[in-house]
Coordinates of C-alpha atoms in Angstrom, one line a residue:
X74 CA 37.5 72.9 13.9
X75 CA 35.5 76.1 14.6
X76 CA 35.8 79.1 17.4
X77 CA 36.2 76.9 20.7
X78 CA 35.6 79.6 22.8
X79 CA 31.3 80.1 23.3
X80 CA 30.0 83.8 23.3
X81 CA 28.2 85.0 26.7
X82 CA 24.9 84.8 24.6
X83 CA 25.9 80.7 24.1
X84 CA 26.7 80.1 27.5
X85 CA 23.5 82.1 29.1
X86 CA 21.7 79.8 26.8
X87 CA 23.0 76.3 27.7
X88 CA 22.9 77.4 31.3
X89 CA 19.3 78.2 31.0
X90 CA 17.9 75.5 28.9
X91 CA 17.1 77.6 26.2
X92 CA 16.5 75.5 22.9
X93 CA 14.2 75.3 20.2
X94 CA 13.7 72.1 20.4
X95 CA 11.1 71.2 23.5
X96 CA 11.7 68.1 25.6
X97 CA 8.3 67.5 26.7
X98 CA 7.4 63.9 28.4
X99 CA 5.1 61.4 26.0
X100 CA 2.6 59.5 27.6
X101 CA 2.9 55.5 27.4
X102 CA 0.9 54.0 24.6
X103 CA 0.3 50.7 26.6
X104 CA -1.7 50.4 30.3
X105 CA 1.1 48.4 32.1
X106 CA 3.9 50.7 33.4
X107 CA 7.4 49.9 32.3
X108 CA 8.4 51.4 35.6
X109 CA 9.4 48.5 38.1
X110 CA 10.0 49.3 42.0
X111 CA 13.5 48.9 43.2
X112 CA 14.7 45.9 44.7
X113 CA 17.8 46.0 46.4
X114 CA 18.0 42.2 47.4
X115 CA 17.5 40.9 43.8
X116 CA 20.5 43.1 42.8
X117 CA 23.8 41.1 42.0
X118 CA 26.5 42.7 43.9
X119 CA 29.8 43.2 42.8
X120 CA 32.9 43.4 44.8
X121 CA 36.1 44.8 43.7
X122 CA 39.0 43.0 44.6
X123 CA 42.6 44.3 44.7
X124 CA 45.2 41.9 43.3
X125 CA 48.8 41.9 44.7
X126 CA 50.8 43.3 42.0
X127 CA 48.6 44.7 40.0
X128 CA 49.0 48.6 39.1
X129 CA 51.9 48.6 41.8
X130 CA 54.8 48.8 39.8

C-alpha cells in the first residue's frame, strides 16, 4: 500500500470538488421522463420485528 496519510493540497482538493474530470448532467435522449412522482401508498412497508432470543445471549 502507498502513503495513507493525504497532503493539505489532496484534502483542499477533495473538499472542494476539484477534479479533472467534469460531472456535468446529459440530457435524456427519449421525450418521456424516467422520473416518476412519489407515492407513498403504493410503497410496501416493512416492519422489523424483534424475536425473543435473538442477539440476547
Amino acid at each position: 500500500m502507498g502513503d495513507s496519510i493525504l497532503s493539505q493540497a489532496e484534502i483542499d482538493a477533495l473538499l472542494n470538488g476539484d477534479s479533472e474530470v467534469k460531472d456535468e448532467p446529459t440530457a435524456s435522449v427519449s421525450g418521456e421522463s424516467d422520473i416518476r412522482p412519489y407515492d407513498p401508498n403504493t410503497q410496501r412497508r416493512v416492519v422489523r420485528e424483534t424475536f425473543a432470543g435473538a442477539g440476547n445471549h
